[in-house]
PDB file of C-alpha atoms in Angstrom:
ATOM      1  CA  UNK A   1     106.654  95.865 220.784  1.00  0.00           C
ATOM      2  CA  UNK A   2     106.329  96.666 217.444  1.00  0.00           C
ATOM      3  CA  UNK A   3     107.989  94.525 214.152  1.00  0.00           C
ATOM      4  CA  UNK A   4     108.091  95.915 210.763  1.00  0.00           C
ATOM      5  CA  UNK A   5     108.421  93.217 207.947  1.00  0.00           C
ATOM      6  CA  UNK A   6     109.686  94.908 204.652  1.00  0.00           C
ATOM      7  CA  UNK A   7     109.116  91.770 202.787  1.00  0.00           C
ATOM      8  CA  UNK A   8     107.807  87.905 203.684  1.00  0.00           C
ATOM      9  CA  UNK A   9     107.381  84.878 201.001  1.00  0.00           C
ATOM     10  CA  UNK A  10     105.246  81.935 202.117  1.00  0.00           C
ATOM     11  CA  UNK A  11     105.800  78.903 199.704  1.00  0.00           C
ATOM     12  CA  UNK A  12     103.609  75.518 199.716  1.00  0.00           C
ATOM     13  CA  UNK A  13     100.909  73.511 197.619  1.00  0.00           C
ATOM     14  CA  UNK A  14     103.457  74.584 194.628  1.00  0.00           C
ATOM     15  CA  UNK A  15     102.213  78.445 195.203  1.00  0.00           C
ATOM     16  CA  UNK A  16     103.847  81.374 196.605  1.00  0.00           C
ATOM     17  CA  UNK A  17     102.275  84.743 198.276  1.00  0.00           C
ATOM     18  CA  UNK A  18     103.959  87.378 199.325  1.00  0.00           C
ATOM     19  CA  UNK A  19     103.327  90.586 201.841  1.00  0.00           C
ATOM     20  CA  UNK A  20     104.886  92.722 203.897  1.00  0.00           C
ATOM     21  CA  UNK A  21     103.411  94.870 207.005  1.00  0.00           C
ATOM     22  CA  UNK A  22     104.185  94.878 211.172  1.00  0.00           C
ATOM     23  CA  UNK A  23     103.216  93.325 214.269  1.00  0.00           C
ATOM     24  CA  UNK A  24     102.442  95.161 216.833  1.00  0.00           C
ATOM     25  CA  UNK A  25     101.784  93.143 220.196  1.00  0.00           C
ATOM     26  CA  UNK A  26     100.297  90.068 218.911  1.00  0.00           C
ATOM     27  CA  UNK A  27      97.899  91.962 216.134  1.00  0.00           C
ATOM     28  CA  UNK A  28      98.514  91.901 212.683  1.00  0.00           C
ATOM     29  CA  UNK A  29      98.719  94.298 210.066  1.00  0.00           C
ATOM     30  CA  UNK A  30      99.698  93.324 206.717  1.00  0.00           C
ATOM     31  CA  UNK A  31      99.157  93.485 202.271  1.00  0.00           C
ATOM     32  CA  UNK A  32      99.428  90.104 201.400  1.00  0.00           C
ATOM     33  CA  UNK A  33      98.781  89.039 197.390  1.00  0.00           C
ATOM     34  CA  UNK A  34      99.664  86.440 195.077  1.00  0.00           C
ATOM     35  CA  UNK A  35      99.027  85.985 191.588  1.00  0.00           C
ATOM     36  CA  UNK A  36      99.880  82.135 190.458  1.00  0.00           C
ATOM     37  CA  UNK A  37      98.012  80.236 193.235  1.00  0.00           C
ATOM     38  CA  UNK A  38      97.325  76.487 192.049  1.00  0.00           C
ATOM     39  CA  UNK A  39      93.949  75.864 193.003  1.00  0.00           C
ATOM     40  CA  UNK A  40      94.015  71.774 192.570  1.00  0.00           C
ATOM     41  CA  UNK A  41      96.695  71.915 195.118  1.00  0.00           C
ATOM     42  CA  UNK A  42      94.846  74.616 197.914  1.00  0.00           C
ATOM     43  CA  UNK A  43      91.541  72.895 197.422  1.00  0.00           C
ATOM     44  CA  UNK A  44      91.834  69.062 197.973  1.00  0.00           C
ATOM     45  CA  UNK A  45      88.412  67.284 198.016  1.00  0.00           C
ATOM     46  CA  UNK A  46      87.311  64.126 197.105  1.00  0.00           C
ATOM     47  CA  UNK A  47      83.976  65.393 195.920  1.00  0.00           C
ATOM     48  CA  UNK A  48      84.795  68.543 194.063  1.00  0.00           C
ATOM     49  CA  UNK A  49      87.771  68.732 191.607  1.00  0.00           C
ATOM     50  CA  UNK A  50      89.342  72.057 191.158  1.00  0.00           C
ATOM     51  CA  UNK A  51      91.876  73.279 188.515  1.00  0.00           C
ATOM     52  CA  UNK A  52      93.536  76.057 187.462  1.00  0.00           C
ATOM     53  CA  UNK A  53      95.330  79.465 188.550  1.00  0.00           C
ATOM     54  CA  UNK A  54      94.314  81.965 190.482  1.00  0.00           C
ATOM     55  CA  UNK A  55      94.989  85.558 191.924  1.00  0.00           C
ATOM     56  CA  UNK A  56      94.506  87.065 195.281  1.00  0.00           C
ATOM     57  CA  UNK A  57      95.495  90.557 197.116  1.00  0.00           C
ATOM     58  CA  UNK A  58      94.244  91.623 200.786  1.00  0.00           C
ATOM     59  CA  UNK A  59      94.824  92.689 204.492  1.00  0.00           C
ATOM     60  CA  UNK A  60      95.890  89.857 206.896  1.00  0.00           C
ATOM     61  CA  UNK A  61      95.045  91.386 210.381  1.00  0.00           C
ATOM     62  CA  UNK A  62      93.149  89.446 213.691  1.00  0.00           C
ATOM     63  CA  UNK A  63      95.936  88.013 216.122  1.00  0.00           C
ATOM     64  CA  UNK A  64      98.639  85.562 215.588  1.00  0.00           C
ATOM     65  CA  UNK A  65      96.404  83.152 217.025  1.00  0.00           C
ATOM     66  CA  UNK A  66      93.404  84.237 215.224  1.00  0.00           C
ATOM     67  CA  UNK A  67      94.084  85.635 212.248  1.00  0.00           C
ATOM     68  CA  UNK A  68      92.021  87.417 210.032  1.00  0.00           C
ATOM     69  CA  UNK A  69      91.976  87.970 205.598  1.00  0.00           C
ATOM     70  CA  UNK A  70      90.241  90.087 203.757  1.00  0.00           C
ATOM     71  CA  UNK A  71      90.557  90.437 199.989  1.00  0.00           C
ATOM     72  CA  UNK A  72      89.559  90.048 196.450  1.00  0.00           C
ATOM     73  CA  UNK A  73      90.287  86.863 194.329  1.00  0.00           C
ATOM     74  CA  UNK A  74      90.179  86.429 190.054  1.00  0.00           C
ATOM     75  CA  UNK A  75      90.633  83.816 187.747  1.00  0.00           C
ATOM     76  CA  UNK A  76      90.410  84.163 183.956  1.00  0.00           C
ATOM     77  CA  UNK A  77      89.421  80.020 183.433  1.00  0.00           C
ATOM     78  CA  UNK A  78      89.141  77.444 186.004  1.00  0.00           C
ATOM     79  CA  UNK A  79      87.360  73.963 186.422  1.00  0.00           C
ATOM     80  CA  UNK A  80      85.403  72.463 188.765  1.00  0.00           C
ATOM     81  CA  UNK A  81      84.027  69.118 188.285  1.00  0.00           C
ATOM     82  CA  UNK A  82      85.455  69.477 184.831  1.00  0.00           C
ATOM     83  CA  UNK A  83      82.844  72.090 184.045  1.00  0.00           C
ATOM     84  CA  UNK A  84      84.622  75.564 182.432  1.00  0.00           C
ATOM     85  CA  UNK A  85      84.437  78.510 184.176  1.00  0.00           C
ATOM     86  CA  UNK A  86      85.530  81.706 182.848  1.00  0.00           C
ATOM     87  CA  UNK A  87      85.929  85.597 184.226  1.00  0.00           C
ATOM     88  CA  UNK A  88      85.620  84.385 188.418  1.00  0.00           C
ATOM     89  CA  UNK A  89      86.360  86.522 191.187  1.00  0.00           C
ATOM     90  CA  UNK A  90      84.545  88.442 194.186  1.00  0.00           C
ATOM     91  CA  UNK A  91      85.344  89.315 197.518  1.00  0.00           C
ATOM     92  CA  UNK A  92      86.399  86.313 200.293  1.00  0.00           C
ATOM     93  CA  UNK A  93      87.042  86.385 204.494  1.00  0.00           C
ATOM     94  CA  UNK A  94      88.839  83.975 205.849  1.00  0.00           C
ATOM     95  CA  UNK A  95      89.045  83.155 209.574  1.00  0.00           C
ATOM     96  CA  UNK A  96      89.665  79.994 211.980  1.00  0.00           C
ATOM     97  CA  UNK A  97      86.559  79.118 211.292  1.00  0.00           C
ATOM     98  CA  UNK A  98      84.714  79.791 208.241  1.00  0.00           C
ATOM     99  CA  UNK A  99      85.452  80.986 204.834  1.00  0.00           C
ATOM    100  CA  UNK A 100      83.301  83.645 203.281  1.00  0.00           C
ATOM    101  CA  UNK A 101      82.529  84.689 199.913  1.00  0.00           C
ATOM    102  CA  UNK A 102      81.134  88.058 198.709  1.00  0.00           C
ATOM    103  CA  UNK A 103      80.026  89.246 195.561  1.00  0.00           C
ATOM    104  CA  UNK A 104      81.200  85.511 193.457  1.00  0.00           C
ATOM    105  CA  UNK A 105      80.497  86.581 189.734  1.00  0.00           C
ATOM    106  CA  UNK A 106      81.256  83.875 186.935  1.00  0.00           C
ATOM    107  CA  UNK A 107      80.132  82.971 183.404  1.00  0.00           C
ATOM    108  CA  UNK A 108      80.324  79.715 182.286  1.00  0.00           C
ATOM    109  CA  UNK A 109      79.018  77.958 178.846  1.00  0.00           C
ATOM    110  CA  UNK A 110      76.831  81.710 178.255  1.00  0.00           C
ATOM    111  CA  UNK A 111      75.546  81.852 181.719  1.00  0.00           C
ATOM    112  CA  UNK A 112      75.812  84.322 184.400  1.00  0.00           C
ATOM    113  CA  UNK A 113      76.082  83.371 188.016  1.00  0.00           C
ATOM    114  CA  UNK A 114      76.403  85.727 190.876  1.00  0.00           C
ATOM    115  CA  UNK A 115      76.887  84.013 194.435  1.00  0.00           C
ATOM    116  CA  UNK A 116      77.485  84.834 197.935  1.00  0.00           C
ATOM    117  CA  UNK A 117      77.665  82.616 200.504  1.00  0.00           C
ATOM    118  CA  UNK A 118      80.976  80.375 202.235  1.00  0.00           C
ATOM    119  CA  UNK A 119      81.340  77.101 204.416  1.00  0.00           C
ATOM    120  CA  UNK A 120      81.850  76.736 208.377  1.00  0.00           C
ATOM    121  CA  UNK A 121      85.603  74.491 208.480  1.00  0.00           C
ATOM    122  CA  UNK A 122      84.103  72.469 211.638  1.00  0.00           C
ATOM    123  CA  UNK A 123      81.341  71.101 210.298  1.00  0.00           C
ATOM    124  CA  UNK A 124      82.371  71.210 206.511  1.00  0.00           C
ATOM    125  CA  UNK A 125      78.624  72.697 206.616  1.00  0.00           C
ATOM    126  CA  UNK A 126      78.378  75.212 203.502  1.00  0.00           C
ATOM    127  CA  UNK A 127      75.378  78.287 203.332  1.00  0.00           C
ATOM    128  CA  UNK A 128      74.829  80.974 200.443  1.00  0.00           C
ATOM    129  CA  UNK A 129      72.319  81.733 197.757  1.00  0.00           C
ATOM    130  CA  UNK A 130      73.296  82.270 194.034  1.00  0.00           C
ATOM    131  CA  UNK A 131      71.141  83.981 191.177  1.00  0.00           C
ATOM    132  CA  UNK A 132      71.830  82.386 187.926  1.00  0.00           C
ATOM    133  CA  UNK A 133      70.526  83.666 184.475  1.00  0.00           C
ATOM    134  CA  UNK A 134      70.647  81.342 181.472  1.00  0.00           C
ATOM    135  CA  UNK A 135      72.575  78.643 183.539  1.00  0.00           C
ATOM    136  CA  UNK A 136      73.744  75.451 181.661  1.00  0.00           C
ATOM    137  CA  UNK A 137      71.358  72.375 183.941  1.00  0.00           C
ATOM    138  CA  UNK A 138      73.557  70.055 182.813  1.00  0.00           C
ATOM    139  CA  UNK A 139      76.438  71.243 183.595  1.00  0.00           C
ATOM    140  CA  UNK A 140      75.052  72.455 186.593  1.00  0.00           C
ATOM    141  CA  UNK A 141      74.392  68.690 187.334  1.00  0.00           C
ATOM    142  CA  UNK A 142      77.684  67.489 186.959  1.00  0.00           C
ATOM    143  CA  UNK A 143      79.330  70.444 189.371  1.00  0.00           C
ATOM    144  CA  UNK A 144      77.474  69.525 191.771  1.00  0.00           C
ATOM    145  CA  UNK A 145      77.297  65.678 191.101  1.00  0.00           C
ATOM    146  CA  UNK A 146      73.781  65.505 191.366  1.00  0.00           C
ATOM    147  CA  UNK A 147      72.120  62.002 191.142  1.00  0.00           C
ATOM    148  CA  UNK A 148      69.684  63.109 187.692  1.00  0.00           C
ATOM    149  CA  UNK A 149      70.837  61.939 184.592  1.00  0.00           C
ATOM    150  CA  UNK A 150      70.543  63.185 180.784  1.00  0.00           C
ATOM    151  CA  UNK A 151      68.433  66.621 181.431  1.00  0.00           C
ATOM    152  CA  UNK A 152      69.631  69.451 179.687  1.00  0.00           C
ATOM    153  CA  UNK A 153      68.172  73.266 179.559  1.00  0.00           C
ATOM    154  CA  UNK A 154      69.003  76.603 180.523  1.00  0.00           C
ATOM    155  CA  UNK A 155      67.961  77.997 184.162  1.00  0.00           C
ATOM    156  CA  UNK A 156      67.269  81.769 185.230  1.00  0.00           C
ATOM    157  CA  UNK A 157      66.261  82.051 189.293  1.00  0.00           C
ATOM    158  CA  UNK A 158      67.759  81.214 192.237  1.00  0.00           C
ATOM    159  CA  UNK A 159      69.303  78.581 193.749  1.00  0.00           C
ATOM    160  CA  UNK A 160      70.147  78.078 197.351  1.00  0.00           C
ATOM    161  CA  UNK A 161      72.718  75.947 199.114  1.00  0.00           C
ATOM    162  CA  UNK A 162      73.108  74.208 202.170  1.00  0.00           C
ATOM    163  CA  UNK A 163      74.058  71.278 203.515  1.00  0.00           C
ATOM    164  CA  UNK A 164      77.430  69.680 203.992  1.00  0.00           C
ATOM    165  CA  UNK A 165      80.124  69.296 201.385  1.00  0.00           C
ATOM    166  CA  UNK A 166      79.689  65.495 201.636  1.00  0.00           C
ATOM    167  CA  UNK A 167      76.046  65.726 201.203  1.00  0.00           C
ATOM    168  CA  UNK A 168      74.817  69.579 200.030  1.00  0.00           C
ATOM    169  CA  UNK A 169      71.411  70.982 199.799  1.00  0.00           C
ATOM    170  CA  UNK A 170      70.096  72.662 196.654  1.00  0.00           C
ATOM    171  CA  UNK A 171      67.031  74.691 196.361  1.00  0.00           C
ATOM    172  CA  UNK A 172      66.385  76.073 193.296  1.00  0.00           C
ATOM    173  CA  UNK A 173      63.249  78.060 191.941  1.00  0.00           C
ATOM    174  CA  UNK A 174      63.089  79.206 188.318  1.00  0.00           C
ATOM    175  CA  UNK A 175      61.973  78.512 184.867  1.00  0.00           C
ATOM    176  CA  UNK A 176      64.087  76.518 182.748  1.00  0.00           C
ATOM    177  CA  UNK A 177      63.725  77.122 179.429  1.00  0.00           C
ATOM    178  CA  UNK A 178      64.512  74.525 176.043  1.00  0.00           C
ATOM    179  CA  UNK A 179      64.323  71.655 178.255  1.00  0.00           C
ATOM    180  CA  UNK A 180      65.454  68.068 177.244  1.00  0.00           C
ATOM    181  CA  UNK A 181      65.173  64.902 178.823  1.00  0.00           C
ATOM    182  CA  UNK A 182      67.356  62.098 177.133  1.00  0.00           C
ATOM    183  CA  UNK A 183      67.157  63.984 173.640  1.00  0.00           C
ATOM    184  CA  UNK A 184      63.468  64.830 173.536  1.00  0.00           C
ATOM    185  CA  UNK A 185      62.254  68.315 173.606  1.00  0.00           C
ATOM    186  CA  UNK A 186      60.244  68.862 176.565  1.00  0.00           C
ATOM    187  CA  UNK A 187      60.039  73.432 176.160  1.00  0.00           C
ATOM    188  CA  UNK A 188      60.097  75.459 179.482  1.00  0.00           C
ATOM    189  CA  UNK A 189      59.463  74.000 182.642  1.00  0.00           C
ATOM    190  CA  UNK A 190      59.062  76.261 185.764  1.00  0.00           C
ATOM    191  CA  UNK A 191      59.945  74.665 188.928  1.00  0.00           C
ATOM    192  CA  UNK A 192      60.428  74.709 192.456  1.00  0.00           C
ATOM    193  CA  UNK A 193      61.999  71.871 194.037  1.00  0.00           C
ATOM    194  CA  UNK A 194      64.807  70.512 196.816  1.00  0.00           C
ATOM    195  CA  UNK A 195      67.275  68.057 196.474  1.00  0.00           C
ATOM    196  CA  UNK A 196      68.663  67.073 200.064  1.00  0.00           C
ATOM    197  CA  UNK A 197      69.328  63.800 201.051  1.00  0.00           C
ATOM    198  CA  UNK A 198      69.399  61.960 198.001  1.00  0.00           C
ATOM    199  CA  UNK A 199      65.675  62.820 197.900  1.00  0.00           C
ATOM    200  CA  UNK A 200      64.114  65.307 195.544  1.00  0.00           C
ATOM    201  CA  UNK A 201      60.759  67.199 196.583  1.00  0.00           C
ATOM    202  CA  UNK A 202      59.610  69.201 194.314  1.00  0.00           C
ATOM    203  CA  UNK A 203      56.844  71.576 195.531  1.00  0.00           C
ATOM    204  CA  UNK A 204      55.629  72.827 191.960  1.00  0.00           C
ATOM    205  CA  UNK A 205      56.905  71.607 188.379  1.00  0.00           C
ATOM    206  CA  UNK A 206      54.837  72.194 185.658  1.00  0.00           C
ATOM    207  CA  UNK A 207      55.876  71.630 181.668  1.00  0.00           C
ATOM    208  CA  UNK A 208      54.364  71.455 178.655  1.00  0.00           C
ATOM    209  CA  UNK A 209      52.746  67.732 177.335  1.00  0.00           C
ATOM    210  CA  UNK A 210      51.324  67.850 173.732  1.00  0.00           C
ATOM    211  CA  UNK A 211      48.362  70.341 173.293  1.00  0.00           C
ATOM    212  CA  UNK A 212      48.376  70.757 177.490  1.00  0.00           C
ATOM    213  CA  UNK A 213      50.731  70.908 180.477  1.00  0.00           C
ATOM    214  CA  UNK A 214      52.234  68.220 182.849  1.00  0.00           C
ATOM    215  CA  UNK A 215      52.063  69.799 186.412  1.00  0.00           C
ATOM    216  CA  UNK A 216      53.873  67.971 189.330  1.00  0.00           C
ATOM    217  CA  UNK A 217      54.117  67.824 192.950  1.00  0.00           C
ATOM    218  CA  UNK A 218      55.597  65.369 195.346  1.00  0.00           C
ATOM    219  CA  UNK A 219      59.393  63.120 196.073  1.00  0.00           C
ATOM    220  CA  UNK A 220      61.707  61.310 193.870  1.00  0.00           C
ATOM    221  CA  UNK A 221      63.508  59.063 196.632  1.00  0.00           C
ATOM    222  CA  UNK A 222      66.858  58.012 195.006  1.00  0.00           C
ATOM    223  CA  UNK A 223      66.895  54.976 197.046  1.00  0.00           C
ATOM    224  CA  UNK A 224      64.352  53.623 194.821  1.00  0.00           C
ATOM    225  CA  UNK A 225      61.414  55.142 196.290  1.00  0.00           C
ATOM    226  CA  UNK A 226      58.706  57.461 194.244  1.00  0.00           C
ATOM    227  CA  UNK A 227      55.793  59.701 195.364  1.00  0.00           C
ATOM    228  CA  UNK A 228      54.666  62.316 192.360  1.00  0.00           C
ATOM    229  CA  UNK A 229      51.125  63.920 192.387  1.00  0.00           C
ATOM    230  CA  UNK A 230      50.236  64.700 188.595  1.00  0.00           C
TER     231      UNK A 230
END
């Protein structure tokens, strides 16, 4: 049996989308796009605040019980965590199960990010790497409410995530250059380090100290607990 739909609106979380297509069995073939889709109101988390508007076009195929998108997303300007983003979009998959994003490209504060990488629903438990050239550390800090407090500097390298949404994992290797901690000049730092568990390891830091260089290894326990090599 086969059901051609000329034209369908779906309405909610003060967003519409439209797309029209046919059914055929139970499998799905349809365009689906929208272009005004409030993102505060589709993402709702505790942890991460997200604003703004943004659009999305794609193929909605899979079953009606397991149903399958494909498509591109944009947004001129959004917010997360109250940190600007500007010029977002990439590729995204959507199943049942997991949501999966290809080819994430943003700039925010003169930075260049480029991401790939999506969360399983179940488990909330989130996977992808990012390359990031001149990143903002501070602001990078705040998005992803990190427990480290008045360290500023720009970041080129990579930085991994894992973890849960509740508690993620970020690996990041790189140099970060015009570092500042509370105010005071500290010049590039390359580093290497994991923060998982409200415990930092860092596996190589090294900075300049006066006429030398500070090099680190070790854990910063944020439950109070310290372990550096110098």
């Amino acid at each position: 049996q086969i059901w051609d739909v000329e034209r369908i609106s779906l309405s909610g979380y003060d967003s519409e989308v439209h797309g029209k297509g046919r059914i055929v069995g139970d499998q799905l073939d349809f365009i689906i796009g929208g272009d005004s889709i409030q993102l505060n109101r589709v993402f709702r988390n505790e942890r991460y605040a997200v604003k703004g508007t943004a659009t999305i076009v794609g193929k909605l195929e899979g079953t009606l019980d397991n149903p399958v998108f494909q498509g591109q997303f944009g947004a001129s300007r959004l917010s997360i965590n109250d940190v600007d983003v500007q010029s977002f979009g990439g590729n995204v998959y959507v199943d049942k199960k997991s949501i999966y994003t290809d080819s994430v490209h943003f700039v925010q504060d003169g930075g260049v990010y480029e991401f790939s990488g999506g969360i399983r629903l179940a488990q909330e438990e989130l996977f992808g790497k990012a390359s990031v050239k001149k990143g903002n550390v501070g602001n990078l800090i705040r998005l992803f409410q990190l427990p480290i407090h008045s360290y500023e500097g720009h970041l080129s390298g990579t930085v991994e995530l894992g973890g849960v949404l509740t508690n993620p994992r970020v690996d990041v290797r790189g140099k970060i250059e015009d570092s500042t901690i509370k105010g005071k000049q500290q010049g590039d730092v390359e580093v290497d380090a994991t923060l998982a568990n409200k415990e930092l390891e860092i596996r190589k830091l090294s900075m300049p100290l006066g006429s030398g260089y500070l090099a680190a290894a070790g854990k910063a326990d944020f439950k109070d607990e310290l372990s550096l090599q110098l």
